[in-house]
């Protein structure tokens, strides 16, 4: 290690940090200044990465979980020659790759960060995905001490230790201060060390500005199996004395005068180049095979969509050895269990940790795996922030939300996913499907496999009749019409469990001489607006949406958004209101007026 | 302690658990059987509770965080005479108070549980709320070892220790098994003990079926300041030998034949009564004063709604000494800081722990506090499951989501709340408001204070012009119309920051001879459907919604739901699509086509 070079690099890096944040007029200068030495030693001595081929599977991976220190990372990139020094001036400007928090606009960044406490789970996913390579790449995650308060960090630690993830090194920049005061741990770094040790991480406390100590700690962490945790005591604002270890500086930057003084204090600009080592081998991250065979088994009548989903998972993991399944201790309910038994090497039990599960999926996607994540739809709400960040990172994950809706029955409201469609629809570029029968569930999971974005399949606990055959097609953005005739007076739009109620209503009304049309809107996002619009028009503007979900953000509002501006529309929405109680599945549908009777009544009120 | 009575009670309680779950045909029998002795000793020896007055502030509080063990709790209630034994037969039936997981249908239950890992944070909130009473009531929280995987438990522990919450006792029913296999900790209970110790909880490991050991541990925990953690080694399915410590029994119940054998094995039914002690004092939980003075300060032009929100928080906490403010280390951004400085006894810094923050708020509400919880709108997604459970518990919390929308600018997408309206709208009985100027923000927080349900206020970072005066009224479910005339050709509906873009568009179009009407839909839920419908009708069905939020589940879809079925509507929705980047606030509005230009274009396309 060239300590002189690195000391000079630290000065130059600090110059660039304070200059670019001053120019931008905002940014987290002091949080960036505290991790300068850590980043210099890490990137110059330990990380193997080829900036020309970010997509080389043998690259080590780095995640700046404390994303607000982005200026430090950008300054380091400029010292390493990965970006030009001039680009630093564009920090936080419209169109710049150097955003306020790291994003994938820069090719060296795999996941957007900035919502704290998420990086470690992502790193664990990456580390697991890289574990079978030779030589085995390392994953480095830099956290702040503030974000160590987030429970997501601790559940990730427990899972990482449980799965013996040996090629990961977490580095915590313990600069004592959060945004509005001391961090939860403050200066009690030994307490923090006890905690991380007790969670099964080999822990070392060091001075985070001591180049030699950093080098030694990282040597230890990269030469023995982990998981490793380096707790680095640092000074927030280090290098700009007025801000050092001071409250009130979290979001402050320097004005022109302060900047001039600070630069003078730091010392003259220097032309420093930091050399980052390249990995020994070069293999591009492989993606899924281009096509998948869809040989649906013959399903018995009735079959729950969760069962067919389970079979589809087995089909996919058997065809793509880079496809992984993650489940949160409900595999015997969501029915990923078959894949766990038949393909254990591709299955990860992540226990009851929905946040970490989603973070791991994100990390596995980074290193080329296709991931199917599965739990109850209700409990996906626990991971909304992780889902949001995965979507903002344009990562590809297939999410299964099982036991959706009031139709699960007796377990009661806490177990009923009733806001999942709204949640998943809000994610940018997401795809949302909701199959009704076994064949559509089986086919739709295979459809989601072909996507490059985050997608969601909603599955049901109750067995439902077989409606389609093994050869039926379910293109995304499509729908299926049941019983269209010129005499149809109302369009009913449903998906999943309520589709069968709609079909029963169709039959009952038909016997009474009222023809209605039923559309299976299995593809909720994108929605088949064309077919729906046409049908609504043909049924004189009369449309009823019936769904086992809340009014807000579900299929009903998706339909309204889809046909808004289509002229005369008479709309009725049957959906779940209030707080459901325990009851039998059919009782629940009745109680919430989303059953055949309610549909018949609604139609009668319209025609 | 009467060990003989308690041993007999344990037998009788197990008889009732297996009988009621067998009758119901579902329920978590084995998870209930493992905590029988723990519940008996706890309720008979340590809990002080008057079942006639659940609302007595001097009652101790109990939370069954492992909610799936509800049958154990119901069996205990029947032994204590709080419910009649016959009622046990209604377990999980439609309309029954004995739901699959505990809910507030029973008066002894303060919060619905069943989404694991949430009870401890609620307990900490209750304990903080009770801390100043004399005698000080205790809070007992029973968890499962499976849910100890959830990060939310660990962040709650860290916060509980940090705030020296001394009157809380957590009891973990360590029965080794989760739903689909071993829990993450398995039988390594000593590892778990090291972890809880390191998090600052006084920890004791005991045999959870040993009545004397339980009694001693609880004696220790209730006679010395905590926080205390009792890790009780138990056997899942204890009492039904075929299921004891066996996998595959998580959701199984007994058929008639098995039940008969099991009852015979346990021993004859006995008429046991368990006496629960009553608290020494009786004072009903007090609620907020009935009215609040709203003396708005004079705001400068422009002022950010976050600033006015901060002032309103100060106004409310100054008037109601039972009003508490919780902030997640962003008080100097959300502007709750004023209250933290002026009323420190009513302010809780909860560090970067959104889940625990919401759980604590729920617990504080239980013991009669009014709680305002505040963080960035984006980070509320981290607590969606906690918000969901708070709503299912009909708890009253005022939630502030600050820094909403792309208009925050340079910090970038990770910090932008763009799905918060959708999320908060899905909650049953929630109220959602989005003020545009300082006066409306100030008034609306006071309006939310008067509610008995969960509510949400969305606030903005950027200063906005003053639009209203200190005397303007903002009733929930209302709206304000700007510039109505008979000549209006289009209705523009906006709220918050985009309202000003709409008003600019109105002015610009007016100078071109096109009259449009602008509605400030500050009350998004409930929405002023009547006014909106009428206006849309008057403007020939033409309506444009412009919002700094995603398309799904936001104001636009709320409007569509509100006016659905109103006949001919021509609708255009201006909202945020895709992944925003860093830019200046006004640039963001422009980039996402939610600015004046975009509105003018949209109007021009319609008229």
Coordinates of C-alpha atoms in Angstrom, one line a residue, chain A residues 23-28 91-96 98-101 103 105 112-118 146-147 149-152 154-155 158-159 161-162 177-186 188 191 194-196 198-200 248 250 327-334 337 349-355 376 378-386 388-389 391-394 410-419 422-423 425-429 461 525 549-554 556-558 560-562 564-571 573 577-584 586-588 590-592, chain B residues 23-28 91-96 98-101 103 105 112-118 146-147 149-152 154-155 158-159 161-162 177-186 188 191 194-196 198-200 248 250 327-334 337 349-355 376 378-386 388-389 391-394 410-419 422-423 425-429 461 525 549-554 556-558 560-562 564-571 573 577-584 586-588 590-592:
Chain A
X23 CA -21.3 23.9 -7.1
X24 CA -24.6 21.9 -6.9
X25 CA -25.8 23.9 -4.0
X26 CA -26.8 20.8 -2.2
X27 CA -25.7 17.2 -1.5
X28 CA -24.4 15.5 1.6
X91 CA -23.8 16.7 -9.9
X92 CA -27.5 16.8 -9.3
X93 CA -28.3 18.6 -12.5
X94 CA -31.1 17.6 -14.8
X95 CA -30.0 14.8 -17.1
X96 CA -26.7 14.2 -15.2
X98 CA -24.4 11.9 -11.1
X99 CA -27.7 12.0 -9.2
X100 CA -28.3 13.1 -5.6
X101 CA -28.2 9.5 -4.7
X103 CA -28.7 5.3 -9.6
X105 CA -27.6 6.0 -14.9
X112 CA -30.3 2.6 -6.7
X113 CA -29.7 3.5 -3.1
X114 CA -30.9 6.3 -0.8
X115 CA -33.6 4.6 1.1
X116 CA -31.5 3.5 4.0
X117 CA -31.0 0.0 5.4
X118 CA -31.5 -1.8 2.1
X146 CA -27.5 5.9 11.2
X147 CA -29.0 3.2 9.0
X149 CA -31.1 1.5 13.2
X150 CA -33.2 0.0 10.4
X151 CA -34.5 -3.5 11.3
X152 CA -33.9 -4.5 7.7
X154 CA -30.5 -6.8 11.3
X155 CA -32.7 -9.3 9.5
X158 CA -29.3 -12.9 10.6
X159 CA -30.1 -14.4 7.2
X161 CA -25.1 -15.6 8.9
X162 CA -27.7 -18.4 8.7
X177 CA -24.2 11.7 13.6
X178 CA -27.5 11.2 11.8
X179 CA -29.4 13.9 10.0
X180 CA -31.0 15.6 13.0
X181 CA -28.8 14.5 15.9
X182 CA -26.8 11.6 17.1
X183 CA -27.4 8.2 15.5
X184 CA -29.1 5.6 17.6
X185 CA -25.7 4.1 18.5
X186 CA -23.9 7.4 18.9
X188 CA -21.1 3.5 21.6
X191 CA -22.2 -1.9 21.8
X194 CA -21.4 -6.8 20.3
X195 CA -24.5 -6.8 18.3
X196 CA -23.0 -7.5 15.0
X198 CA -23.9 -11.8 18.2
X199 CA -25.5 -11.9 14.8
X200 CA -22.7 -14.1 13.5
X248 CA -26.5 20.7 11.9
X250 CA -26.0 17.0 7.4
X327 CA -39.9 -18.0 0.1
X328 CA -40.5 -16.5 3.5
X329 CA -41.3 -19.6 5.6
X330 CA -44.7 -20.2 3.8
X331 CA -43.5 -22.5 1.1
X332 CA -46.1 -25.1 2.1
X333 CA -48.8 -22.5 1.6
X334 CA -47.6 -20.6 -1.4
X337 CA -42.4 -26.3 -1.8
X349 CA -35.5 -20.3 2.6
X350 CA -35.4 -16.8 3.8
X351 CA -37.5 -17.2 7.0
X352 CA -40.0 -14.5 8.0
X353 CA -38.0 -11.6 6.5
X354 CA -40.0 -10.0 3.7
X355 CA -37.7 -7.0 3.4
X376 CA -48.6 -14.0 1.3
X378 CA -50.6 -9.3 2.7
X379 CA -47.0 -9.5 3.9
X380 CA -45.6 -8.0 0.7
X381 CA -46.7 -4.7 2.2
X382 CA -43.7 -5.2 4.6
X383 CA -41.4 -4.9 1.6
X384 CA -43.0 -2.0 -0.2
X385 CA -40.0 0.2 0.1
X386 CA -37.7 -2.6 -1.1
X388 CA -40.0 0.5 -4.8
X389 CA -36.2 0.6 -4.8
X391 CA -38.4 -0.9 -9.5
X392 CA -36.3 2.4 -9.4
X393 CA -33.3 0.2 -10.0
X394 CA -35.1 -1.4 -13.1
X410 CA -61.2 -17.9 8.4
X411 CA -57.7 -16.6 9.1
X412 CA -59.1 -13.1 9.1
X413 CA -58.1 -9.6 8.0
X414 CA -54.4 -9.6 9.0
X415 CA -53.7 -12.4 6.5
X416 CA -55.8 -11.0 3.6
X417 CA -53.9 -9.2 0.8
X418 CA -56.4 -6.4 -0.1
X419 CA -54.0 -3.6 -1.2
X422 CA -52.7 -1.0 -5.7
X423 CA -49.2 -1.3 -4.3
X425 CA -49.5 -1.1 -9.9
X426 CA -47.7 2.0 -8.6
X427 CA -44.3 0.6 -9.3
X428 CA -42.8 2.0 -12.5
X429 CA -42.7 -0.5 -15.4
X461 CA -55.8 -20.2 -1.7
X525 CA -51.2 -3.9 -15.9
X549 CA -59.4 -6.1 -3.3
X550 CA -60.0 -2.6 -2.0
X551 CA -61.6 0.1 -4.1
X552 CA -58.4 2.2 -4.2
X553 CA -55.9 1.4 -6.9
X554 CA -57.2 -2.0 -7.8
X556 CA -61.7 -1.1 -10.8
X557 CA -59.6 2.1 -10.8
X558 CA -57.3 0.5 -13.4
X560 CA -61.5 3.6 -15.0
X561 CA -58.1 4.9 -15.9
X562 CA -58.1 2.6 -19.0
X564 CA -61.4 7.3 -19.1
X565 CA -62.5 9.6 -21.9
X566 CA -64.4 7.0 -23.7
X567 CA -67.6 8.9 -23.5
X568 CA -70.8 7.8 -21.7
X569 CA -70.0 5.2 -19.0
X570 CA -72.2 3.9 -16.3
X571 CA -69.9 2.3 -13.8
X573 CA -67.6 -1.1 -8.5
X577 CA -64.8 -2.1 2.1
X578 CA -64.1 -1.8 5.8
X579 CA -62.5 -4.4 8.1
X580 CA -63.2 -8.0 7.2
X581 CA -63.7 -10.6 9.9
X582 CA -63.1 -14.4 9.9
X583 CA -65.7 -16.4 8.0
X584 CA -65.8 -19.2 5.4
X586 CA -68.0 -18.1 0.2
X587 CA -69.4 -16.2 3.2
X588 CA -66.7 -13.6 2.8
X590 CA -71.2 -12.6 0.2
X591 CA -70.4 -10.4 3.2
X592 CA -68.4 -8.0 1.0
Chain B
X23 CA -64.5 -27.8 15.8
X24 CA -63.4 -24.8 13.7
X25 CA -61.6 -27.1 11.3
X26 CA -58.6 -24.8 11.2
X27 CA -56.5 -22.6 13.5
X28 CA -53.0 -22.9 14.9
X91 CA -63.9 -19.8 16.8
X92 CA -63.3 -18.5 13.3
X93 CA -67.0 -18.4 12.5
X94 CA -68.7 -15.6 10.6
X95 CA -69.6 -12.8 13.1
X96 CA -67.6 -14.4 16.0
X98 CA -63.0 -15.1 18.2
X99 CA -61.3 -14.5 14.9
X100 CA -58.5 -16.5 13.4
X101 CA -56.1 -13.9 14.7
X103 CA -58.9 -8.4 16.7
X105 CA -63.9 -7.4 18.3
X112 CA -55.1 -6.7 15.8
X113 CA -52.1 -9.0 15.4
X114 CA -51.2 -11.7 12.9
X115 CA -48.7 -9.9 10.8
X116 CA -45.7 -11.1 12.7
X117 CA -43.0 -8.9 14.3
X118 CA -45.2 -5.9 15.0
X146 CA -40.2 -17.5 14.2
X147 CA -41.1 -13.8 14.2
X149 CA -36.4 -13.1 12.3
X150 CA -38.3 -9.9 11.4
X151 CA -36.1 -6.9 11.5
X152 CA -38.9 -4.9 12.9
X154 CA -34.8 -5.7 16.4
X155 CA -35.3 -2.1 15.6
X158 CA -32.9 -1.0 19.9
X159 CA -35.3 1.9 20.3
X161 CA -33.4 0.2 25.1
X162 CA -32.3 3.6 23.8
X177 CA -40.5 -24.6 14.6
X178 CA -41.9 -22.1 12.1
X179 CA -44.6 -22.8 9.6
X180 CA -42.6 -24.7 7.0
X181 CA -39.5 -25.8 9.0
X182 CA -37.2 -24.7 11.8
X183 CA -37.3 -21.1 12.7
X184 CA -34.2 -19.0 11.8
X185 CA -32.9 -19.5 15.3
X186 CA -33.9 -23.2 15.6
X188 CA -29.9 -22.1 19.3
X191 CA -27.4 -17.3 20.4
X194 CA -26.7 -13.1 23.2
X195 CA -28.4 -11.0 20.6
X196 CA -31.2 -9.8 22.9
X198 CA -26.5 -7.1 23.2
X199 CA -29.5 -5.0 22.3
X200 CA -29.8 -3.9 25.9
X248 CA -45.8 -30.4 9.3
X250 CA -48.3 -25.7 12.0
X327 CA -40.1 11.7 14.0
X328 CA -37.6 9.4 12.3
X329 CA -34.4 11.5 12.4
X330 CA -35.7 14.0 9.8
X331 CA -37.3 16.5 12.2
X332 CA -35.2 19.3 10.8
X333 CA -36.7 18.5 7.3
X334 CA -40.3 17.6 8.2
X337 CA -38.3 20.3 15.1
X349 CA -37.0 10.8 18.4
X350 CA -37.3 7.3 16.9
X351 CA -34.2 7.4 14.7
X352 CA -34.4 5.8 11.3
X353 CA -37.0 3.1 12.1
X354 CA -40.2 3.8 10.2
X355 CA -41.8 0.5 11.2
X376 CA -40.6 11.5 4.3
X378 CA -41.2 8.0 0.4
X379 CA -40.1 6.2 3.6
X380 CA -43.6 5.6 4.8
X381 CA -43.6 2.7 2.3
X382 CA -41.3 1.0 4.8
X383 CA -44.1 0.9 7.3
X384 CA -47.0 -0.1 5.0
X385 CA -47.7 -3.3 6.8
X386 CA -47.7 -1.5 10.2
X388 CA -52.3 -1.6 7.5
X389 CA -52.4 -3.3 10.9
X391 CA -56.0 0.6 10.3
X392 CA -57.3 -2.9 10.8
X393 CA -57.0 -2.1 14.5
X394 CA -59.1 1.1 14.0
X410 CA -32.2 17.3 -6.8
X411 CA -32.2 14.5 -4.2
X412 CA -33.6 12.1 -6.8
X413 CA -36.1 9.3 -7.1
X414 CA -35.3 7.4 -3.9
X415 CA -36.4 10.4 -1.8
X416 CA -39.6 11.2 -3.8
X417 CA -42.9 10.0 -2.3
X418 CA -44.8 9.1 -5.4
X419 CA -47.0 6.2 -4.3
X422 CA -52.3 5.3 -3.3
X423 CA -50.9 3.5 -0.2
X425 CA -56.0 5.6 0.4
X426 CA -56.2 1.8 0.5
X427 CA -56.3 1.8 4.3
X428 CA -59.9 1.3 5.6
X429 CA -61.4 4.4 7.1
X461 CA -40.6 20.8 0.6
X525 CA -60.3 11.0 0.8
X549 CA -47.8 11.3 -7.9
X550 CA -48.0 8.2 -9.9
X551 CA -51.1 7.5 -12.1
X552 CA -52.1 4.5 -10.0
X553 CA -54.3 5.1 -6.9
X554 CA -53.6 8.8 -6.7
X556 CA -56.7 11.0 -10.7
X557 CA -58.1 7.6 -9.9
X558 CA -59.8 8.9 -6.9
X560 CA -62.5 8.7 -11.6
X561 CA -63.9 6.6 -8.8
X562 CA -65.7 9.6 -7.5
X564 CA -67.8 7.2 -12.3
X565 CA -71.2 6.8 -13.7
X566 CA -71.7 10.5 -14.2
X567 CA -72.3 10.2 -17.9
X568 CA -70.2 11.8 -20.6
X569 CA -66.7 12.5 -19.3
X570 CA -63.6 13.5 -21.2
X571 CA -60.7 12.8 -18.9
X573 CA -54.5 12.7 -16.4
X577 CA -44.5 8.2 -15.1
X578 CA -41.3 6.2 -15.2
X579 CA -38.2 6.8 -13.1
X580 CA -37.5 10.5 -12.2
X581 CA -33.9 11.8 -12.1
X582 CA -32.3 14.6 -10.1
X583 CA -33.2 18.1 -11.3
X584 CA -34.4 21.4 -10.0
X586 CA -39.5 23.4 -11.6
X587 CA -37.5 21.3 -14.1
X588 CA -39.0 18.2 -12.5
X590 CA -41.7 20.2 -16.6
X591 CA -40.0 16.9 -17.3
X592 CA -43.0 15.0 -16.0

